[in-house]
């Protein structure tokens, strides 16, 4: 379990006392993480599904996967136990190969911090926690699809647009 205490420079949320602890997510977090997932995606586009319906199907999906390969996830938790943010990492197997190349890819997804907590380092800390879980001899590269507002944060963490990767959207 990873724990770290964040010291914001100029930010104090009004509904949750700092410090925030980063810890690995567990299946008991599934319902709270389903709600965060809904808020994350509803910020990006008009939902075609109501929150209750979404949470009703996403919570069991998450409960089955949290704490189990190929998924890992972390949450930023306040003193009261409220979850302020999260990040997910999926280790995607590559085929075995006979050269010195790690045989997994890390897919980073669902990096989200509740709006009132943003800008005090929680997103950066969550991302660094996921990165630290990827040993270079086990994970060849990390991939993700950023939102416009997260690009600077990812670039600071070493992410860049590669020439060696092609994406083929299906719609
Ligand atoms: C992207 C996101 C996760 C960042 O979370 P965050 O907690 O605000 O991230 P941080 O606080 O670590 O960094 C955000 C900014 O605050 C600044 N910051 C960090 N700590 C700070 C502090 N103590 N005082 C002042 N500013 C600080 C950082 O420099 C950073 O600046 P940037 O705009 O150049 O990146 C958050 O904005 C979010 O959830 N957005 C919606 C979902 C989303 O887009 N997710 C990305 C998925 S690909």
Short mmCIF file of C-alpha atoms and ligand atoms in Angstrom, two decimals:
data_model
loop_
_atom_site.label_atom_id
_atom_site.label_comp_id
_atom_site.label_asym_id
_atom_site.label_seq_id
_atom_site.Cartn_x
_atom_site.Cartn_y
_atom_site.Cartn_z
CA UNK A 1 0.00 0.00 0.00
CA UNK A 2 1.29 3.43 -0.92
CA UNK A 3 0.66 6.32 1.41
CA UNK A 4 1.73 9.90 0.93
CA UNK A 5 0.70 13.16 2.45
CA UNK A 6 0.17 16.10 0.18
CA UNK A 7 1.07 19.60 1.21
CA UNK A 8 -0.85 22.05 -0.97
CA UNK A 9 0.73 25.45 -1.47
CA UNK A 10 -2.39 27.57 -1.72
CA UNK A 11 -5.44 25.38 -1.76
CA UNK A 12 -7.81 24.21 0.95
CA UNK A 13 -11.00 22.41 -0.07
CA UNK A 14 -14.02 23.39 1.98
CA UNK A 15 -15.55 19.96 2.48
CA UNK A 16 -12.68 17.62 3.24
CA UNK A 17 -9.70 18.22 5.51
CA UNK A 18 -6.25 17.63 4.08
CA UNK A 19 -3.96 15.76 4.14
CA UNK A 20 -5.04 13.23 1.56
CA UNK A 21 -3.69 9.69 1.57
CA UNK A 22 -3.00 7.76 -1.63
CA UNK A 23 -3.80 4.08 -1.20
CA UNK A 24 -4.52 1.10 -3.42
CA UNK A 25 -8.23 0.78 -4.25
CA UNK A 26 -10.12 -2.24 -2.93
CA UNK A 27 -13.39 -3.87 -3.90
CA UNK A 28 -15.23 -1.99 -1.12
CA UNK A 29 -14.47 1.23 -3.07
CA UNK A 30 -16.45 0.02 -6.09
CA UNK A 31 -19.63 2.06 -5.53
CA UNK A 32 -17.72 5.29 -4.78
CA UNK A 33 -15.50 4.76 -7.82
CA UNK A 34 -18.53 4.12 -10.04
CA UNK A 35 -19.90 7.53 -8.99
CA UNK A 36 -16.52 9.18 -9.73
CA UNK A 37 -16.44 7.44 -13.10
CA UNK A 38 -19.86 8.86 -13.92
CA UNK A 39 -18.79 12.38 -12.89
CA UNK A 40 -15.60 12.10 -14.95
CA UNK A 41 -17.39 11.06 -18.15
CA UNK A 42 -20.34 13.40 -17.62
CA UNK A 43 -17.85 16.30 -17.54
CA UNK A 44 -16.60 15.30 -21.00
CA UNK A 45 -19.90 14.80 -22.81
CA UNK A 46 -23.65 14.52 -22.33
CA UNK A 47 -24.38 11.12 -20.72
CA UNK A 48 -26.82 8.83 -22.51
CA UNK A 49 -27.41 6.92 -19.27
CA UNK A 50 -28.60 8.19 -15.87
CA UNK A 51 -26.25 8.11 -12.89
CA UNK A 52 -28.23 5.51 -10.91
CA UNK A 53 -28.38 3.11 -13.86
CA UNK A 54 -24.69 3.60 -14.64
CA UNK A 55 -23.58 3.13 -11.03
CA UNK A 56 -25.82 0.04 -10.82
CA UNK A 57 -23.86 -1.71 -13.57
CA UNK A 58 -20.41 -0.12 -13.10
CA UNK A 59 -20.13 -0.86 -9.36
CA UNK A 60 -20.30 -4.67 -9.76
CA UNK A 61 -17.94 -4.44 -12.76
CA UNK A 62 -15.44 -2.58 -10.59
CA UNK A 63 -15.99 -4.81 -7.55
CA UNK A 64 -14.96 -7.86 -9.57
CA UNK A 65 -11.79 -6.21 -10.88
CA UNK A 66 -10.41 -4.07 -8.05
CA UNK A 67 -7.38 -5.65 -6.45
CA UNK A 68 -7.06 -8.27 -9.22
CA UNK A 69 -4.75 -8.50 -12.24
CA UNK A 70 -4.68 -7.17 -14.86
CA UNK A 71 -6.08 -4.08 -13.11
CA UNK A 72 -4.58 -1.91 -10.40
CA UNK A 73 -6.16 1.25 -9.09
CA UNK A 74 -5.42 3.84 -6.43
CA UNK A 75 -7.56 6.37 -4.65
CA UNK A 76 -6.83 9.67 -2.94
CA UNK A 77 -8.66 9.51 0.36
CA UNK A 78 -9.39 12.24 2.88
CA UNK A 79 -9.40 11.81 6.65
CA UNK A 80 -13.14 11.10 6.66
CA UNK A 81 -12.68 8.30 4.13
CA UNK A 82 -14.18 10.29 1.23
CA UNK A 83 -12.50 9.62 -2.10
CA UNK A 84 -11.18 12.76 -3.80
CA UNK A 85 -9.59 11.15 -6.85
CA UNK A 86 -8.50 7.97 -8.54
CA UNK A 87 -6.33 6.44 -11.26
CA UNK A 88 -6.42 3.03 -12.93
CA UNK A 89 -3.66 0.98 -14.55
CA UNK A 90 -4.25 -2.08 -16.73
CA UNK A 91 -1.30 -4.29 -17.56
CA UNK A 92 -1.83 -5.56 -21.10
CA UNK A 93 0.17 -8.67 -21.98
CA UNK A 94 2.43 -8.66 -25.02
CA UNK A 95 3.41 -11.88 -26.71
CA UNK A 96 6.57 -13.49 -25.35
CA UNK A 97 9.62 -12.36 -27.24
CA UNK A 98 13.25 -13.47 -27.24
CA UNK A 99 14.84 -10.03 -27.07
CA UNK A 100 15.38 -7.72 -24.11
CA UNK A 101 11.92 -6.19 -24.10
CA UNK A 102 9.41 -6.22 -21.27
CA UNK A 103 6.30 -8.26 -22.05
CA UNK A 104 3.54 -5.93 -20.87
CA UNK A 105 2.15 -2.52 -21.74
CA UNK A 106 0.67 -0.26 -19.08
CA UNK A 107 -2.62 1.40 -19.98
CA UNK A 108 -3.31 4.35 -17.69
CA UNK A 109 -6.95 5.39 -17.47
CA UNK A 110 -9.61 7.08 -15.38
CA UNK A 111 -7.29 9.65 -13.77
CA UNK A 112 -9.83 11.89 -12.08
CA UNK A 113 -9.83 14.36 -9.20
CA UNK A 114 -13.02 15.92 -7.83
CA UNK A 115 -13.26 19.48 -9.03
CA UNK A 116 -12.89 21.13 -5.62
CA UNK A 117 -9.59 19.31 -5.00
CA UNK A 118 -7.93 20.11 -8.30
CA UNK A 119 -4.72 22.11 -8.52
CA UNK A 120 -3.13 20.99 -5.25
CA UNK A 121 -1.10 18.08 -6.56
CA UNK A 122 -3.46 15.12 -6.08
CA UNK A 123 -3.66 14.24 -9.79
CA UNK A 124 0.12 14.40 -10.12
CA UNK A 125 0.56 12.24 -7.03
CA UNK A 126 -1.93 9.63 -8.29
CA UNK A 127 -0.16 9.48 -11.64
CA UNK A 128 3.27 9.12 -10.00
CA UNK A 129 1.90 6.27 -7.86
CA UNK A 130 0.74 4.41 -10.98
CA UNK A 131 4.08 5.06 -12.70
CA UNK A 132 6.00 3.78 -9.68
CA UNK A 133 4.05 0.50 -9.92
CA UNK A 134 5.51 -0.15 -13.40
CA UNK A 135 8.98 -1.67 -13.25
CA UNK A 136 10.92 -1.01 -16.51
CA UNK A 137 11.93 -4.67 -16.78
CA UNK A 138 8.25 -5.69 -16.63
CA UNK A 139 6.43 -2.88 -18.46
CA UNK A 140 7.70 -1.80 -21.86
CA UNK A 141 5.72 1.44 -22.23
CA UNK A 142 2.73 3.28 -20.87
CA UNK A 143 -0.10 4.51 -23.05
CA UNK A 144 -3.12 6.73 -22.41
CA UNK A 145 -5.61 8.99 -24.13
CA UNK A 146 -5.42 12.41 -22.43
CA UNK A 147 -8.09 15.04 -22.02
CA UNK A 148 -6.97 18.51 -23.11
CA UNK A 149 -6.65 19.69 -19.51
CA UNK A 150 -4.47 16.75 -18.48
CA UNK A 151 -1.89 17.00 -21.27
CA UNK A 152 0.48 19.31 -19.33
CA UNK A 153 0.41 17.01 -16.32
CA UNK A 154 1.22 13.96 -18.44
CA UNK A 155 3.97 15.75 -20.32
CA UNK A 156 5.62 16.72 -17.03
CA UNK A 157 5.56 13.03 -16.10
CA UNK A 158 7.43 12.10 -19.29
CA UNK A 159 4.59 11.25 -21.68
CA UNK A 160 4.97 12.36 -25.30
CA UNK A 161 3.27 11.67 -28.63
CA UNK A 162 5.31 8.85 -30.24
CA UNK A 163 5.96 8.31 -33.93
CA UNK A 164 5.88 4.55 -33.36
CA UNK A 165 2.24 4.24 -32.34
CA UNK A 166 -0.78 4.27 -34.62
CA UNK A 167 -4.38 4.52 -33.52
CA UNK A 168 -7.32 3.46 -35.72
CA UNK A 169 -10.57 4.85 -34.26
CA UNK A 170 -13.54 2.60 -35.08
CA UNK A 171 -16.13 5.37 -35.02
C1 LIG B 1 -6.41 16.17 -14.90
C2 LIG B 1 -6.66 16.12 -13.40
C3 LIG B 1 -6.72 14.65 -12.97
C4 LIG B 1 -5.53 16.80 -12.67
O1 LIG B 1 -5.76 16.65 -11.29
P1 LIG B 1 -5.15 17.74 -10.24
O2 LIG B 1 -5.29 17.16 -8.89
O3 LIG B 1 -5.77 19.05 -10.49
O4 LIG B 1 -3.64 17.71 -10.71
P2 LIG B 1 -2.44 18.50 -10.04
O5 LIG B 1 -2.93 19.38 -8.94
O6 LIG B 1 -1.40 17.50 -9.71
O7 LIG B 1 -1.94 19.36 -11.24
C5 LIG B 1 -2.83 20.30 -11.84
C6 LIG B 1 -2.20 21.65 -11.89
O8 LIG B 1 -2.08 22.19 -10.59
C7 LIG B 1 -0.74 22.67 -10.38
N1 LIG B 1 -0.40 22.40 -8.97
C8 LIG B 1 -0.04 21.22 -8.45
N2 LIG B 1 0.20 21.35 -7.12
C9 LIG B 1 -0.06 22.64 -6.82
C10 LIG B 1 -0.04 23.39 -5.63
N3 LIG B 1 0.30 22.82 -4.48
N4 LIG B 1 -0.39 24.68 -5.70
C11 LIG B 1 -0.75 25.26 -6.86
N5 LIG B 1 -0.80 24.61 -8.03
C12 LIG B 1 -0.45 23.32 -8.01
C13 LIG B 1 0.11 21.86 -11.29
O9 LIG B 1 1.25 22.61 -11.68
C14 LIG B 1 -0.81 21.60 -12.45
O10 LIG B 1 -0.72 22.60 -13.43
P3 LIG B 1 -1.06 22.28 -14.98
O11 LIG B 1 -2.39 22.91 -15.22
O12 LIG B 1 0.03 22.93 -15.76
O13 LIG B 1 -1.09 20.79 -15.19
C15 LIG B 1 -7.99 16.85 -13.03
O14 LIG B 1 -7.96 18.14 -13.60
C16 LIG B 1 -9.22 16.14 -13.49
O15 LIG B 1 -9.71 15.23 -12.82
N6 LIG B 1 -9.73 16.52 -14.67
C17 LIG B 1 -10.92 15.92 -15.23
C18 LIG B 1 -10.66 14.49 -15.66
C19 LIG B 1 -9.52 14.41 -16.64
O16 LIG B 1 -9.38 15.20 -17.54
N7 LIG B 1 -8.69 13.38 -16.44
C20 LIG B 1 -7.59 13.04 -17.31
C21 LIG B 1 -7.90 11.72 -17.90
S1 LIG B 1 -6.89 11.35 -19.31
#
